[in-house]
Short mmCIF file of C-alpha atoms in Angstrom, two decimals:
data_model
loop_
_atom_site.label_atom_id
_atom_site.label_comp_id
_atom_site.label_asym_id
_atom_site.label_seq_id
_atom_site.Cartn_x
_atom_site.Cartn_y
_atom_site.Cartn_z
CA UNK A 5 -40.61 44.20 39.04
CA UNK A 6 -37.57 46.45 38.96
CA UNK A 7 -37.75 50.11 37.92
CA UNK A 8 -36.11 49.59 34.53
CA UNK A 9 -38.59 46.89 33.62
CA UNK A 10 -41.50 49.00 34.85
CA UNK A 11 -40.44 51.98 32.74
CA UNK A 12 -40.02 49.79 29.69
CA UNK A 13 -43.51 48.33 30.11
CA UNK A 14 -44.97 51.80 30.30
CA UNK A 15 -43.14 52.65 27.07
CA UNK A 16 -44.09 49.56 25.15
CA UNK A 17 -47.80 50.17 25.92
CA UNK A 18 -47.85 53.34 23.79
CA UNK A 19 -47.92 53.79 19.99
CA UNK A 20 -46.63 56.71 17.97
CA UNK A 21 -49.13 59.49 17.10
CA UNK A 22 -49.42 60.15 13.36
CA UNK A 23 -48.64 63.58 12.01
CA UNK A 24 -48.84 65.32 8.66
CA UNK A 25 -45.46 66.83 7.87
CA UNK A 26 -44.22 68.51 4.75
CA UNK A 27 -42.19 66.51 2.20
CA UNK A 28 -38.99 67.84 3.72
CA UNK A 29 -40.10 66.89 7.26
CA UNK A 30 -40.83 63.37 6.05
CA UNK A 31 -37.12 62.97 5.43
CA UNK A 32 -36.13 63.79 8.94
CA UNK A 33 -35.51 61.31 11.71
CA UNK A 34 -37.80 61.20 14.65
CA UNK A 35 -36.60 60.95 18.23
CA UNK A 36 -38.44 60.57 21.50
CA UNK A 37 -36.23 61.44 24.44
CA UNK A 38 -35.63 58.68 26.96
CA UNK A 39 -37.77 55.56 27.39
CA UNK A 40 -41.03 57.44 28.06
CA UNK A 41 -42.10 57.08 24.42
CA UNK A 42 -42.50 54.01 22.27
CA UNK A 43 -40.97 55.23 19.09
CA UNK A 44 -37.58 56.83 18.63
CA UNK A 45 -34.64 56.90 16.26
CA UNK A 46 -31.15 57.69 17.47
CA UNK A 47 -28.32 58.52 15.08
CA UNK A 48 -26.15 55.83 16.66
CA UNK A 49 -28.70 53.19 15.74
CA UNK A 50 -29.80 54.45 12.36
CA UNK A 51 -26.78 55.94 10.67
CA UNK A 52 -25.04 53.80 8.07
CA UNK A 53 -22.37 51.55 9.51
CA UNK A 54 -19.48 49.83 7.82
CA UNK A 55 -18.39 46.22 7.81
CA UNK A 56 -14.92 45.05 8.72
CA UNK A 57 -13.99 45.33 5.05
CA UNK A 58 -15.40 48.88 4.85
CA UNK A 59 -18.47 47.96 2.77
CA UNK A 60 -21.60 49.99 3.29
CA UNK A 61 -24.77 48.28 4.52
CA UNK A 62 -28.11 48.69 2.84
CA UNK A 63 -30.41 50.89 4.95
CA UNK A 64 -32.99 53.25 3.51
CA UNK A 65 -30.24 55.68 2.54
CA UNK A 66 -32.38 58.65 1.55
CA UNK A 67 -33.89 58.51 5.03
CA UNK A 68 -30.82 57.56 7.05
CA UNK A 69 -28.79 60.48 5.71
CA UNK A 70 -31.37 63.07 6.79
CA UNK A 71 -30.85 65.30 9.83
CA UNK A 72 -32.44 64.38 13.12
CA UNK A 73 -35.59 66.08 14.35
CA UNK A 74 -37.77 65.97 17.44
CA UNK A 75 -41.21 64.38 17.64
CA UNK A 76 -43.10 63.68 20.86
CA UNK A 77 -46.81 62.97 20.25
CA UNK A 78 -48.29 59.51 20.92
CA UNK A 79 -51.48 57.71 19.96
CA UNK A 80 -54.07 58.30 22.66
CA UNK A 81 -55.85 55.09 21.61
CA UNK A 82 -55.99 52.48 18.87
CA UNK A 83 -58.72 52.68 16.25
CA UNK A 84 -60.66 49.96 14.46
CA UNK A 85 -61.07 49.74 10.72
CA UNK A 86 -64.11 51.28 9.08
CA UNK A 87 -64.00 48.57 6.43
CA UNK A 88 -62.29 45.18 6.12
CA UNK A 89 -59.08 46.31 4.44
CA UNK A 90 -57.12 43.50 2.77
CA UNK A 91 -53.55 43.30 4.02
CA UNK A 92 -50.68 40.93 3.34
CA UNK A 93 -47.97 40.44 5.98
CA UNK A 94 -44.84 38.85 4.50
CA UNK A 95 -42.32 37.32 6.91
CA UNK A 96 -38.89 36.13 5.88
CA UNK A 97 -38.44 32.70 7.52
CA UNK A 98 -41.37 30.47 8.49
CA UNK A 99 -39.07 28.43 10.82
CA UNK A 100 -37.69 31.40 12.74
CA UNK A 101 -39.35 31.84 16.19
CA UNK A 102 -39.23 35.64 15.94
CA UNK A 103 -40.93 35.56 12.56
CA UNK A 104 -43.58 33.20 13.91
CA UNK A 105 -44.32 35.69 16.69
CA UNK A 106 -44.63 38.46 14.14
CA UNK A 107 -47.21 36.31 12.35
CA UNK A 108 -49.12 35.79 15.60
CA UNK A 109 -49.04 39.49 16.36
CA UNK A 110 -50.36 40.44 12.93
CA UNK A 111 -53.17 37.89 13.04
CA UNK A 112 -54.23 39.03 16.54
CA UNK A 113 -54.18 42.68 15.44
CA UNK A 114 -56.31 41.82 12.40
CA UNK A 115 -58.88 40.20 14.66
CA UNK A 116 -58.90 43.10 17.09
CA UNK A 117 -59.04 45.88 14.46
CA UNK A 118 -61.40 44.24 11.94
CA UNK A 119 -59.19 43.80 8.88
CA UNK A 120 -58.26 40.84 6.68
CA UNK A 121 -54.65 39.73 7.04
CA UNK A 122 -52.99 37.01 4.96
CA UNK A 123 -49.55 35.97 6.18
CA UNK A 124 -47.07 34.78 3.53
CA UNK A 125 -44.12 32.74 4.80
CA UNK A 126 -40.79 32.87 3.04
CA UNK A 127 -38.66 29.73 3.20
CA UNK A 128 -35.47 31.21 4.50
CA UNK A 129 -33.71 34.41 5.61
CA UNK A 130 -31.87 34.69 2.28
CA UNK A 131 -34.46 33.55 -0.23
CA UNK A 132 -34.55 36.78 -2.24
CA UNK A 133 -36.04 35.43 -5.49
CA UNK A 134 -38.88 33.71 -3.66
CA UNK A 135 -39.83 36.88 -1.83
CA UNK A 136 -39.73 38.94 -5.05
CA UNK A 137 -41.95 36.38 -6.77
CA UNK A 138 -44.38 36.32 -3.86
CA UNK A 139 -44.83 40.09 -4.00
CA UNK A 140 -45.25 39.98 -7.76
CA UNK A 141 -48.00 37.38 -7.33
CA UNK A 142 -49.99 39.47 -4.82
CA UNK A 143 -49.72 42.49 -7.14
CA UNK A 144 -51.10 40.44 -10.05
CA UNK A 145 -53.92 39.04 -7.91
CA UNK A 146 -55.18 42.54 -7.10
CA UNK A 147 -57.68 43.49 -4.42
CA UNK A 148 -54.84 44.29 -1.96
CA UNK A 149 -54.82 47.49 0.06
CA UNK A 150 -51.62 47.21 2.11
CA UNK A 151 -48.40 45.21 2.32
CA UNK A 152 -46.41 44.82 5.54
CA UNK A 153 -43.09 43.19 4.74
CA UNK A 154 -40.03 41.80 6.47
CA UNK A 155 -37.62 42.02 3.56
CA UNK A 156 -34.71 39.63 3.04
CA UNK A 157 -32.65 42.26 1.25
CA UNK A 158 -32.90 46.06 1.68
CA UNK A 159 -31.82 46.81 -1.91
CA UNK A 160 -32.87 43.95 -4.15
CA UNK A 161 -36.53 44.16 -3.07
CA UNK A 162 -36.83 47.87 -3.94
CA UNK A 163 -37.98 47.45 -7.54
CA UNK A 164 -40.84 45.02 -6.77
CA UNK A 165 -41.87 46.96 -3.66
CA UNK A 166 -42.12 50.19 -5.64
CA UNK A 167 -44.05 48.26 -8.32
CA UNK A 168 -46.57 47.42 -5.63
CA UNK A 169 -46.75 51.12 -4.60
CA UNK A 170 -47.32 52.04 -8.26
CA UNK A 171 -50.25 49.57 -8.22
CA UNK A 172 -51.84 51.49 -5.35
CA UNK A 173 -50.69 49.21 -2.53
CA UNK A 174 -49.44 50.98 0.60
CA UNK A 175 -46.24 49.47 2.06
CA UNK A 176 -44.84 49.40 5.57
CA UNK A 177 -41.47 47.69 6.21
CA UNK A 178 -40.89 45.93 9.49
CA UNK A 179 -37.67 44.66 11.16
CA UNK A 180 -35.45 45.19 8.07
CA UNK A 181 -35.48 48.46 6.05
CA UNK A 182 -36.19 48.92 2.39
CA UNK A 183 -34.03 51.37 0.45
CA UNK A 184 -36.99 53.51 -0.69
CA UNK A 185 -38.49 56.75 0.58
CA UNK A 186 -41.85 55.88 -0.99
CA UNK A 187 -43.03 53.48 1.70
CA UNK A 188 -45.36 54.63 4.48
CA UNK A 189 -42.82 53.94 7.24
CA UNK A 190 -40.36 51.45 8.66
CA UNK A 191 -41.26 49.88 12.03
CA UNK A 192 -38.15 48.61 13.73
CA UNK A 193 -36.79 47.39 17.04
CA UNK A 194 -33.78 49.27 18.47
CA UNK A 195 -31.28 46.52 17.68
CA UNK A 196 -28.25 48.76 18.37
CA UNK A 197 -29.23 49.75 21.88
CA UNK A 198 -30.32 46.23 22.81
CA UNK A 199 -27.02 44.80 21.65
CA UNK A 200 -25.09 47.56 23.36
CA UNK A 201 -26.82 46.68 26.63
CA UNK A 202 -25.72 43.07 26.11
CA UNK A 203 -22.13 44.10 25.50
CA UNK A 204 -22.12 46.20 28.63
CA UNK A 205 -23.61 43.33 30.59
CA UNK A 206 -20.78 41.05 29.34
CA UNK A 207 -18.15 43.56 30.43
CA UNK A 208 -19.72 43.76 33.91
CA UNK A 209 -20.06 40.01 34.10
CA UNK A 210 -16.40 39.48 33.20
CA UNK A 211 -15.28 42.37 35.42
CA UNK A 212 -13.86 44.34 32.53
CA UNK A 213 -11.58 41.72 30.95
CA UNK A 214 -12.35 38.80 28.62
CA UNK A 215 -12.04 37.00 25.29
CA UNK A 216 -15.13 37.11 23.03
CA UNK A 217 -16.28 35.54 19.77
CA UNK A 218 -19.16 36.95 17.67
CA UNK A 219 -21.61 35.08 15.43
CA UNK A 220 -23.10 37.60 13.03
CA UNK A 221 -26.31 37.41 11.05
CA UNK A 222 -26.61 38.24 7.37
CA UNK A 223 -24.55 41.44 7.08
CA UNK A 224 -26.41 42.54 3.99
CA UNK A 225 -29.30 43.11 6.40
CA UNK A 226 -29.26 46.28 8.48
CA UNK A 227 -30.50 44.62 11.70
CA UNK A 228 -27.51 42.26 11.63
CA UNK A 229 -25.13 45.22 11.33
CA UNK A 230 -26.83 47.08 14.15
CA UNK A 231 -26.57 44.07 16.47
CA UNK A 232 -22.92 43.61 15.71
CA UNK A 233 -22.06 47.30 16.04
CA UNK A 234 -24.15 47.75 19.16
CA UNK A 235 -22.47 44.78 20.88
CA UNK A 236 -19.02 46.07 19.96
CA UNK A 237 -19.95 49.47 21.32
CA UNK A 238 -20.97 47.88 24.61
CA UNK A 239 -17.71 45.94 24.85
CA UNK A 240 -15.80 49.26 24.69
CA UNK A 241 -16.77 49.81 28.30
CA UNK A 242 -14.04 47.31 29.23
CA UNK A 243 -10.78 45.80 28.05
CA UNK A 244 -12.29 43.07 25.87
CA UNK A 245 -10.49 41.05 23.19
CA UNK A 246 -12.65 40.09 20.18
CA UNK A 247 -10.99 36.98 18.82
CA UNK A 248 -13.04 36.60 15.65
CA UNK A 249 -16.36 37.44 13.98
CA UNK A 250 -18.07 35.26 11.42
CA UNK A 251 -21.51 35.19 9.83
CA UNK A 252 -23.59 32.06 10.39
CA UNK A 253 -26.46 33.61 8.33
CA UNK A 254 -28.95 33.22 11.22
CA UNK A 255 -28.62 29.42 10.91
CA UNK A 256 -28.21 26.97 13.83
CA UNK A 257 -26.23 24.30 11.92
CA UNK A 258 -23.78 26.83 10.50
CA UNK A 259 -23.34 28.42 13.91
CA UNK A 260 -22.47 25.03 15.38
CA UNK A 261 -19.85 24.32 12.72
CA UNK A 262 -18.20 27.76 13.10
CA UNK A 263 -18.17 27.47 16.87
CA UNK A 264 -16.67 23.98 16.78
CA UNK A 265 -13.86 25.28 14.58
CA UNK A 266 -13.31 28.27 16.89
CA UNK A 267 -12.98 26.05 19.94
CA UNK A 268 -10.13 24.18 18.23
CA UNK A 269 -8.44 27.44 17.30
CA UNK A 270 -8.89 29.70 20.33
CA UNK A 271 -8.16 28.68 23.90
CA UNK A 272 -9.69 30.30 26.97
CA UNK A 273 -12.82 31.75 25.35
CA UNK A 274 -15.07 33.49 27.86
CA UNK A 275 -18.17 34.54 25.86
CA UNK A 276 -19.76 33.80 22.51
CA UNK A 277 -22.33 36.42 21.33
CA UNK A 278 -24.84 35.11 18.81
CA UNK A 279 -26.90 37.73 16.96
CA UNK A 280 -30.01 35.54 17.19
CA UNK A 281 -31.29 32.78 19.50
CA UNK A 282 -31.16 30.21 16.72
CA UNK A 283 -27.42 30.69 16.24
CA UNK A 284 -26.98 30.68 20.01
CA UNK A 285 -28.39 27.16 20.21
CA UNK A 286 -25.95 26.02 17.54
CA UNK A 287 -23.07 27.57 19.52
CA UNK A 288 -24.35 25.90 22.64
CA UNK A 289 -24.38 22.47 21.00
CA UNK A 290 -20.75 22.88 19.93
CA UNK A 291 -19.73 24.08 23.37
CA UNK A 292 -21.37 21.13 25.11
CA UNK A 293 -19.85 18.62 22.68
CA UNK A 294 -16.42 20.10 23.26
CA UNK A 295 -17.02 19.98 27.03
CA UNK A 296 -16.37 23.70 27.31
CA UNK A 297 -19.49 24.54 29.33
CA UNK A 298 -17.64 27.32 31.13
CA UNK A 299 -18.04 29.43 28.00
CA UNK A 300 -21.01 31.72 28.35
CA UNK A 301 -23.48 32.13 25.49
CA UNK A 302 -25.19 35.48 24.98
CA UNK A 303 -27.98 35.74 22.44
CA UNK A 304 -30.53 38.04 20.82
CA UNK A 305 -34.33 37.74 20.20
CA UNK A 306 -35.73 36.56 23.53
CA UNK A 307 -37.80 33.74 22.03
CA UNK A 308 -39.49 31.34 24.45
CA UNK A 309 -36.88 28.53 23.87
CA UNK A 310 -34.12 31.05 24.62
CA UNK A 311 -35.85 32.28 27.79
CA UNK A 312 -36.18 28.70 28.95
CA UNK A 313 -32.46 28.20 28.23
CA UNK A 314 -31.65 31.31 30.26
CA UNK A 315 -33.74 29.94 33.15
CA UNK A 316 -31.79 26.66 33.00
CA UNK A 317 -28.42 28.44 32.69
CA UNK A 318 -27.68 27.10 29.19
CA UNK A 319 -27.71 30.67 27.84
CA UNK A 320 -26.33 33.40 30.12
CA UNK A 321 -28.40 36.31 28.79
CA UNK A 322 -30.54 37.43 25.86
CA UNK A 323 -31.98 40.63 24.45
CA UNK A 324 -35.74 40.42 23.89
CA UNK A 325 -37.20 41.71 20.64
CA UNK A 326 -40.81 42.77 20.61
CA UNK A 327 -42.46 40.99 17.64
CA UNK A 328 -46.02 41.11 19.00
CA UNK A 329 -46.09 44.92 19.62
CA UNK A 330 -44.10 45.49 16.43
CA UNK A 331 -46.62 43.64 14.28
CA UNK A 332 -49.58 45.23 16.07
CA UNK A 333 -48.09 48.72 15.60
CA UNK A 334 -47.54 48.12 11.87
CA UNK A 335 -51.12 46.90 11.35
CA UNK A 336 -52.50 49.91 13.29
CA UNK A 337 -50.39 52.35 11.30
CA UNK A 338 -51.51 50.76 8.06
CA UNK A 339 -55.20 51.10 9.02
CA UNK A 340 -54.74 54.76 9.96
CA UNK A 341 -52.95 55.46 6.71
CA UNK A 342 -55.51 53.70 4.51
CA UNK A 343 -58.50 55.12 6.39
CA UNK A 344 -57.43 58.68 7.18
CA UNK A 345 -54.36 59.09 4.92
CA UNK A 346 -52.35 59.66 8.08
CA UNK A 347 -48.59 59.90 7.61
CA UNK A 348 -45.78 58.85 9.90
CA UNK A 349 -42.11 59.43 10.54
CA UNK A 350 -39.86 57.50 8.13
CA UNK A 351 -38.49 55.28 10.89
CA UNK A 352 -40.19 54.27 14.14
CA UNK A 353 -38.34 52.21 16.71
CA UNK A 354 -39.52 50.16 19.67
CA UNK A 355 -37.17 50.50 22.66
CA UNK A 356 -35.61 47.35 24.18
CA UNK A 357 -36.38 46.00 27.64
CA UNK A 358 -33.53 45.32 30.09
CA UNK A 359 -31.11 42.46 29.41
CA UNK A 360 -32.80 39.17 30.36
CA UNK A 361 -30.86 36.94 32.75
CA UNK A 362 -31.71 34.31 35.37
CA UNK A 363 -32.48 37.23 37.72
CA UNK A 364 -35.53 38.45 35.74
CA UNK A 365 -36.36 35.72 33.21
CA UNK A 366 -39.46 34.43 35.06
CA UNK A 367 -41.19 37.76 34.53
CA UNK A 368 -40.71 37.56 30.77
CA UNK A 369 -41.64 33.86 30.55
CA UNK A 370 -44.92 34.67 32.24
CA UNK A 371 -45.83 36.99 29.33
CA UNK A 372 -45.31 34.40 26.58
#
C-alpha cells in the first residue's frame, strides 16, 4: 500500500468528536488540517460557486457564508444506543450504486449500534415531489426520532424538512445539503478535492495538453457543482481545452446520447470526464460504438462496476466516494444527538482517497 493510501485509511477510520458550541459558533465552518482527521470543510469546497450562466447553486447558504473556524477533536470510540431509536434513511435513487451502498451502510450501522432503521428509496435523482410526499408521510405516521436524508433539491425540500423538525424529528443531511440551519448537521464527501485530484491526474496523463469534454450531474445539486468546479480547478494545472460541458442528469442513457453527438461534432477528443460512474458507462458505450476507444473516460463514485471497468481498462480512472463510512457516521451522529443532545459542526466532510487507476484498483476492489 502506498503512503497516500495508508494515510487516507488512517483518516477514514476516525469520526468527528461532538462539541457544544454557542449559537454563533454553530454557524462557523469546521476544518481539520491535512488528512489526519476525518472531517473537514475547506472554503474552496464549500463556498457557493456559480454556473456557466452565473446562476447561484443551492447550498445551505446561512452556513456556507459563515467564516471559517478550526476544530480538531475526534471521537475516541463509537457508542451504542441506550434505546432502539426509530430512524428513517431516505436515499434519492434506488437504482444508483452509490445510493445502494449508503443503504447498506445505514443498515449495517443500525445492526451494530442497536437502532431501528427504515430505508426509503426514491425513484430517481430528480423526483422532488415524491421525496416531499415521502417525508410528509413519515411525519404523519409519527413515532419517528430521526431522519437522515439524501435530498434531491437543496431548496425545495426545506419546507417539508423543517416541518419534520417542528414535529420533533431530528434531521441530518447526507451527500447533498439542505438550505436550512435548523438541521443537526450535513455529512458530506469532499467532492471538490476528489474531482480536483482527477483533473490533475488528467493533466499529468496527457502531459499538460489535451481536449476534454465534461458530463455534469444535476447542477441544481451542490455535489454536481463541486465535482465540475473541482475538476476544472485540477485542469488549470495544464494547458487544457474544455470543448463543451453538458448535464446528463446522472443518467446513463442521456450520457450516451450527449457523447454520441459530441463525437460527431468534436474531432481529436482526449478525455471525457463523467461526474458519476453511471454517466461514465453511457459515455463508454458511445465511444465504443463510434470506434473511438482511444478516448479516455474518467469518472466519479468508485462503485464496484466502475472499479472493475478500471481494472479492465474501460475506464481510465475514478474517484471513490465513501458511502459506507458516510452512512455509518450519520447514524452514529444521530444516536449521539438523540441520546446525549450532542451538537456538531454544520458541515462535516469525509476526505477522498487517492485517484483510483489500474495501478491501485486491486486494493480497493478487495474492500468491496
